[in-house]
mmCIF file of C-alpha atoms in Angstrom:
data_model
loop_
_atom_site.group_PDB
_atom_site.id
_atom_site.type_symbol
_atom_site.label_atom_id
_atom_site.label_comp_id
_atom_site.label_asym_id
_atom_site.label_seq_id
_atom_site.Cartn_x
_atom_site.Cartn_y
_atom_site.Cartn_z
ATOM 1 C CA MET A 1 -9.792 -19.424 -6.167
ATOM 2 C CA GLU A 2 -8.722 -16.178 -7.591
ATOM 3 C CA GLU A 3 -4.839 -16.245 -6.351
ATOM 4 C CA GLU A 4 -2.681 -17.660 -8.642
ATOM 5 C CA LYS A 5 -0.183 -18.488 -6.133
ATOM 6 C CA LYS A 6 -0.761 -21.886 -4.185
ATOM 7 C CA TYR A 7 -0.451 -20.476 -0.568
ATOM 8 C CA LYS A 8 0.997 -22.921 1.899
ATOM 9 C CA ILE A 9 -1.178 -23.015 5.433
ATOM 10 C CA LEU A 10 -0.362 -24.408 8.345
ATOM 11 C CA VAL A 11 -2.799 -25.425 10.888
ATOM 12 C CA VAL A 12 -1.834 -25.626 14.656
ATOM 13 C CA ASP A 13 -4.513 -27.112 16.878
ATOM 14 C CA ASP A 14 -4.598 -29.947 19.673
ATOM 15 C CA GLU A 15 -7.638 -30.757 18.369
ATOM 16 C CA ASP A 16 -7.373 -33.801 15.689
ATOM 17 C CA ASP A 17 -10.802 -33.375 14.443
ATOM 18 C CA LEU A 18 -10.745 -29.517 13.905
ATOM 19 C CA CYS A 19 -7.341 -29.987 12.428
ATOM 20 C CA GLU A 20 -8.559 -32.353 9.934
ATOM 21 C CA ILE A 21 -12.315 -30.296 9.029
ATOM 22 C CA LEU A 22 -9.995 -27.371 8.327
ATOM 23 C CA LYS A 23 -7.324 -29.328 6.340
ATOM 24 C CA PHE A 24 -10.259 -30.566 4.079
ATOM 25 C CA ASN A 25 -12.372 -27.427 3.597
ATOM 26 C CA LEU A 26 -8.850 -25.128 2.770
ATOM 27 C CA GLU A 27 -7.604 -28.014 0.643
ATOM 28 C CA THR A 28 -11.205 -27.581 -1.243
ATOM 29 C CA GLU A 29 -10.341 -23.894 -1.695
ATOM 30 C CA GLY A 30 -7.051 -24.572 -3.278
ATOM 31 C CA TYR A 31 -4.705 -24.146 -0.528
ATOM 32 C CA GLN A 32 -1.826 -26.374 0.526
ATOM 33 C CA VAL A 33 -2.405 -27.607 3.944
ATOM 34 C CA THR A 34 -0.170 -28.898 6.670
ATOM 35 C CA THR A 35 -1.253 -29.654 10.303
ATOM 36 C CA ALA A 36 0.105 -30.220 13.808
ATOM 37 C CA ASN A 37 -1.571 -31.077 17.071
ATOM 38 C CA SER A 38 1.132 -28.920 19.129
ATOM 39 C CA ALA A 39 3.360 -25.916 18.933
ATOM 40 C CA GLU A 40 6.286 -27.970 19.748
ATOM 41 C CA ASP A 41 5.750 -30.244 16.560
ATOM 42 C CA ALA A 42 5.052 -27.142 14.602
ATOM 43 C CA LEU A 43 8.389 -25.857 15.368
ATOM 44 C CA LYS A 44 9.821 -28.884 14.024
ATOM 45 C CA LEU A 45 8.819 -27.733 10.623
ATOM 46 C CA ASP A 46 10.119 -25.268 8.323
ATOM 47 C CA ILE A 47 8.009 -22.102 9.262
ATOM 48 C CA ALA A 48 9.252 -19.695 6.949
ATOM 49 C CA SER A 49 8.110 -21.848 3.996
ATOM 50 C CA PHE A 50 4.471 -21.063 5.005
ATOM 51 C CA ASP A 51 2.605 -18.165 3.817
ATOM 52 C CA LEU A 52 0.048 -18.284 6.570
ATOM 53 C CA LEU A 53 -0.391 -20.197 10.216
ATOM 54 C CA LEU A 54 -3.907 -20.594 11.660
ATOM 55 C CA LEU A 55 -2.760 -21.093 15.262
ATOM 56 C CA ASP A 56 -4.487 -22.036 18.203
ATOM 57 C CA VAL A 57 -3.908 -20.312 21.713
ATOM 58 C CA MET A 58 -5.094 -22.749 24.194
ATOM 59 C CA MET A 59 -2.909 -25.913 23.954
ATOM 60 C CA GLY A 60 -1.282 -28.676 26.112
ATOM 61 C CA GLY A 61 2.312 -27.740 26.434
ATOM 62 C CA MET A 62 3.502 -24.331 24.572
ATOM 63 C CA SER A 63 0.533 -22.041 24.103
ATOM 64 C CA GLY A 64 -0.198 -20.213 20.768
ATOM 65 C CA PHE A 65 0.965 -17.184 22.263
ATOM 66 C CA ALA A 66 4.250 -18.572 23.364
ATOM 67 C CA MET A 67 4.583 -20.186 19.912
ATOM 68 C CA ALA A 68 3.908 -16.620 18.268
ATOM 69 C CA LYS A 69 6.464 -14.835 20.301
ATOM 70 C CA GLN A 70 9.063 -17.276 19.438
ATOM 71 C CA LEU A 71 8.509 -16.968 15.672
ATOM 72 C CA LYS A 72 8.442 -13.121 16.003
ATOM 73 C CA VAL A 73 11.872 -12.635 17.286
ATOM 74 C CA ASN A 74 13.434 -14.886 14.624
ATOM 75 C CA PRO A 75 14.008 -12.981 11.403
ATOM 76 C CA SER A 76 13.185 -15.930 9.295
ATOM 77 C CA THR A 77 9.669 -16.363 10.675
ATOM 78 C CA ALA A 78 8.847 -12.978 11.858
ATOM 79 C CA ASN A 79 6.719 -11.894 8.865
ATOM 80 C CA VAL A 80 4.688 -15.176 8.475
ATOM 81 C CA PRO A 81 1.187 -14.183 8.810
ATOM 82 C CA ILE A 82 -0.935 -15.492 11.744
ATOM 83 C CA ILE A 83 -4.594 -15.893 12.364
ATOM 84 C CA PHE A 84 -5.454 -16.812 16.267
ATOM 85 C CA LEU A 85 -7.993 -19.469 16.796
ATOM 86 C CA THR A 86 -9.242 -19.700 20.099
ATOM 87 C CA ALA A 87 -12.200 -20.022 22.525
ATOM 88 C CA ARG A 88 -10.768 -16.928 24.643
ATOM 89 C CA ASP A 89 -12.231 -13.568 23.318
ATOM 90 C CA THR A 90 -11.886 -11.190 26.109
ATOM 91 C CA GLU A 91 -10.451 -8.025 25.274
ATOM 92 C CA ASN A 92 -7.168 -8.768 27.034
ATOM 93 C CA ASP A 93 -6.364 -11.879 25.147
ATOM 94 C CA THR A 94 -7.213 -9.800 21.701
ATOM 95 C CA VAL A 95 -5.056 -7.114 22.556
ATOM 96 C CA THR A 96 -2.375 -9.461 23.604
ATOM 97 C CA GLY A 97 -2.670 -11.477 20.101
ATOM 98 C CA PHE A 98 -2.468 -8.352 18.401
ATOM 99 C CA ASN A 99 0.400 -7.139 20.302
ATOM 100 C CA LEU A 100 2.450 -10.363 19.556
ATOM 101 C CA GLY A 101 1.886 -9.466 15.626
ATOM 102 C CA ALA A 102 -1.169 -11.403 14.725
ATOM 103 C CA ASP A 103 -2.957 -10.603 11.496
ATOM 104 C CA ASP A 104 -6.531 -11.625 12.482
ATOM 105 C CA TYR A 105 -8.217 -13.163 15.458
ATOM 106 C CA ILE A 106 -11.062 -15.832 15.305
ATOM 107 C CA SER A 107 -12.950 -17.020 18.552
ATOM 108 C CA LYS A 108 -14.334 -20.470 18.514
ATOM 109 C CA PRO A 109 -16.639 -21.837 17.781
ATOM 110 C CA PHE A 110 -16.533 -20.171 14.483
ATOM 111 C CA SER A 111 -18.289 -21.177 10.885
ATOM 112 C CA LEU A 112 -15.965 -22.664 8.282
ATOM 113 C CA ARG A 113 -17.217 -19.874 5.839
ATOM 114 C CA GLU A 114 -15.928 -17.261 8.518
ATOM 115 C CA VAL A 115 -12.485 -19.113 8.196
ATOM 116 C CA LEU A 116 -12.195 -18.978 4.758
ATOM 117 C CA VAL A 117 -13.131 -15.270 4.421
ATOM 118 C CA ARG A 118 -10.564 -14.293 7.073
ATOM 119 C CA VAL A 119 -7.988 -16.597 5.254
ATOM 120 C CA ARG A 120 -8.460 -14.818 1.901
ATOM 121 C CA ALA A 121 -8.524 -11.551 3.326
ATOM 122 C CA VAL A 122 -5.349 -11.774 5.454
ATOM 123 C CA LEU A 123 -3.386 -13.485 2.125
ATOM 124 C CA ARG A 124 -4.709 -10.684 -0.222
ATOM 125 C CA ARG A 125 -3.773 -7.699 2.471
ATOM 126 C CA THR A 126 -0.352 -9.080 2.798
ATOM 127 C CA SER A 127 0.247 -9.838 -0.904
ATOM 128 C CA GLU A 128 -1.138 -6.308 -1.727
ATOM 129 C CA ARG A 129 0.932 -4.686 0.795
ATOM 130 C CA GLN A 130 4.090 -6.269 -0.356
ATOM 131 C CA GLY A 131 3.347 -5.296 -3.871
ATOM 132 C CA ALA A 132 2.274 -1.803 -3.694
ATOM 133 C CA GLU A 133 5.011 -0.598 -1.497
ATOM 134 C CA PRO A 134 8.367 0.584 -2.059
ATOM 135 C CA ALA A 135 11.014 -2.062 -0.856
ATOM 136 C CA VAL A 136 12.968 -0.033 1.570
ATOM 137 C CA LEU A 137 12.298 2.984 4.090
ATOM 138 C CA ARG A 138 15.358 4.565 5.519
ATOM 139 C CA TYR A 139 16.474 7.575 8.033
ATOM 140 C CA GLN A 140 20.023 7.628 8.637
ATOM 141 C CA GLY A 141 21.142 4.435 10.087
ATOM 142 C CA LEU A 142 17.280 3.168 10.572
ATOM 143 C CA GLU A 143 16.088 0.962 7.815
ATOM 144 C CA MET A 144 12.774 -0.677 7.069
ATOM 145 C CA ASN A 145 12.791 -3.689 4.532
ATOM 146 C CA LEU A 146 8.920 -3.658 3.585
ATOM 147 C CA ASP A 147 9.221 -6.872 1.509
ATOM 148 C CA LYS A 148 11.019 -8.985 4.484
ATOM 149 C CA LYS A 149 9.271 -6.928 6.801
ATOM 150 C CA THR A 150 12.535 -6.455 8.980
ATOM 151 C CA VAL A 151 13.813 -3.594 10.852
ATOM 152 C CA SER A 152 17.680 -2.868 11.167
ATOM 153 C CA ILE A 153 19.424 0.150 13.398
ATOM 154 C CA ASP A 154 22.787 0.876 12.122
ATOM 155 C CA GLY A 155 23.109 -2.740 10.239
ATOM 156 C CA ALA A 156 21.907 -4.581 13.185
ATOM 157 C CA ASP A 157 18.450 -6.511 12.696
ATOM 158 C CA VAL A 158 16.065 -5.716 15.717
ATOM 159 C CA PRO A 159 12.876 -7.930 16.167
ATOM 160 C CA PHE A 160 9.627 -6.264 15.896
ATOM 161 C CA THR A 161 6.164 -7.378 16.268
ATOM 162 C CA LYS A 162 3.672 -6.745 13.542
ATOM 163 C CA THR A 163 1.999 -3.632 15.522
ATOM 164 C CA GLU A 164 5.216 -2.154 16.039
ATOM 165 C CA PHE A 165 6.174 -2.509 12.678
ATOM 166 C CA GLU A 166 3.408 -1.103 11.233
ATOM 167 C CA LEU A 167 3.327 1.725 13.590
ATOM 168 C CA LEU A 168 6.964 2.474 12.850
ATOM 169 C CA HIS A 169 6.232 2.295 8.862
ATOM 170 C CA LEU A 170 3.322 4.737 9.213
ATOM 171 C CA LEU A 171 5.166 7.304 10.953
ATOM 172 C CA LEU A 172 8.625 7.146 9.129
ATOM 173 C CA GLU A 173 6.752 7.001 5.870
ATOM 174 C CA GLU A 174 4.908 10.343 6.894
ATOM 175 C CA LYS A 175 7.640 12.289 8.825
ATOM 176 C CA GLY A 176 6.553 15.546 10.069
ATOM 177 C CA ARG A 177 2.758 14.466 10.386
ATOM 178 C CA VAL A 178 0.965 14.275 13.460
ATOM 179 C CA PHE A 179 -1.157 11.117 13.979
ATOM 180 C CA SER A 180 -3.780 11.183 16.509
ATOM 181 C CA ARG A 181 -4.146 7.932 18.558
ATOM 182 C CA GLN A 182 -7.531 7.366 16.671
ATOM 183 C CA GLU A 183 -5.914 7.483 13.717
ATOM 184 C CA LEU A 184 -3.031 5.095 14.441
ATOM 185 C CA ILE A 185 -5.786 2.943 15.911
ATOM 186 C CA ASP A 186 -7.917 3.305 12.533
ATOM 187 C CA LYS A 187 -4.613 2.401 10.230
ATOM 188 C CA VAL A 188 -3.084 -0.347 12.545
ATOM 189 C CA TRP A 189 -5.411 -2.104 14.182
ATOM 190 C CA PRO A 190 -8.266 -4.475 12.651
ATOM 191 C CA LYS A 191 -11.290 -2.831 12.755
ATOM 192 C CA ASP A 192 -13.276 -5.337 14.734
ATOM 193 C CA VAL A 193 -10.847 -4.999 17.745
ATOM 194 C CA LEU A 194 -11.711 -2.571 20.487
ATOM 195 C CA VAL A 195 -8.373 -0.914 21.230
ATOM 196 C CA LEU A 196 -7.812 1.818 24.113
ATOM 197 C CA ASP A 197 -5.594 4.926 23.950
ATOM 198 C CA ARG A 198 -3.199 3.506 26.469
ATOM 199 C CA THR A 199 -2.758 0.468 23.967
ATOM 200 C CA VAL A 200 -1.201 3.045 21.652
ATOM 201 C CA ASP A 201 1.024 4.629 24.089
ATOM 202 C CA VAL A 202 2.075 1.263 25.091
ATOM 203 C CA ASN A 203 3.241 0.179 21.687
ATOM 204 C CA ILE A 204 4.817 3.640 21.166
ATOM 205 C CA THR A 205 6.882 3.055 24.255
ATOM 206 C CA ARG A 206 7.912 -0.183 23.471
ATOM 207 C CA LEU A 207 8.733 1.100 19.667
ATOM 208 C CA ARG A 208 10.766 3.935 21.329
ATOM 209 C CA LYS A 209 12.736 1.089 23.244
ATOM 210 C CA LYS A 210 13.457 -0.792 19.870
ATOM 211 C CA ILE A 211 14.981 1.906 17.854
ATOM 212 C CA GLY A 212 17.700 3.257 20.225
ATOM 213 C CA ARG A 213 19.142 6.439 19.486
ATOM 214 C CA PHE A 214 16.161 7.463 17.141
ATOM 215 C CA ALA A 215 13.870 7.131 19.704
ATOM 216 C CA LYS A 216 13.805 10.974 20.250
ATOM 217 C CA CYS A 217 12.437 11.232 16.860
ATOM 218 C CA ILE A 218 9.112 9.623 17.645
ATOM 219 C CA VAL A 219 7.369 13.029 19.245
ATOM 220 C CA THR A 220 4.491 13.343 21.229
ATOM 221 C CA ARG A 221 2.643 16.333 20.506
ATOM 222 C CA LEU A 222 0.288 16.929 23.655
ATOM 223 C CA GLY A 223 -3.220 17.174 23.077
ATOM 224 C CA PHE A 224 -2.929 15.724 19.516
ATOM 225 C CA GLY A 225 -0.677 12.435 19.261
ATOM 226 C CA TYR A 226 2.671 11.403 17.424
ATOM 227 C CA TYR A 227 4.994 12.102 14.596
ATOM 228 C CA PHE A 228 8.059 11.274 13.204
ATOM 229 C CA ASP A 229 11.018 14.323 13.667
ATOM 230 C CA ALA A 230 13.430 13.791 10.981
#
């Protein structure tokens, strides 16, 4: 395995056999793996200590989507990457997963090789992003910590989904540049996911609501797209 760090992975799935298979194969690749058979059990663990979650969507009790939503509003766990594992593969479910901040989405049944490739890709992408980007982006009282993946407005932390964070990062980093909806889709969403223009508009609307008095800085250029007006 090329990574020097021994990454910690949490597998959450109510199928015990699948948990054990994933644990065995991931450990063979050199990862440190913990398993949980429900979201409730997983939430008793120190989620912030893990480098990646493999999270089943359809479980008895709390669903994977509900667990992810809970993690994303907690600043200590908001930046833990998530790959959803699910038998549901409709467009709406996929969009829901990514809007909750998922880093990838694998439909069951899947090959173990596919899982290992996706895991490596997400860990590599998150590691490279943390190492290559400056630590903080600021505009007046709006601050983005790119290492911790947090946003604060006038000193108060505001919970963001991964999609919202990446959209704001892109717009704030290149203030004044107009991004078309397709550019935003290409840069923010995974390439193997179908994303509609209205999905971009919905996320921009949510983003504006979250940044309060800075909402007016995200400007719509009719016929072209969006930009951050500083």
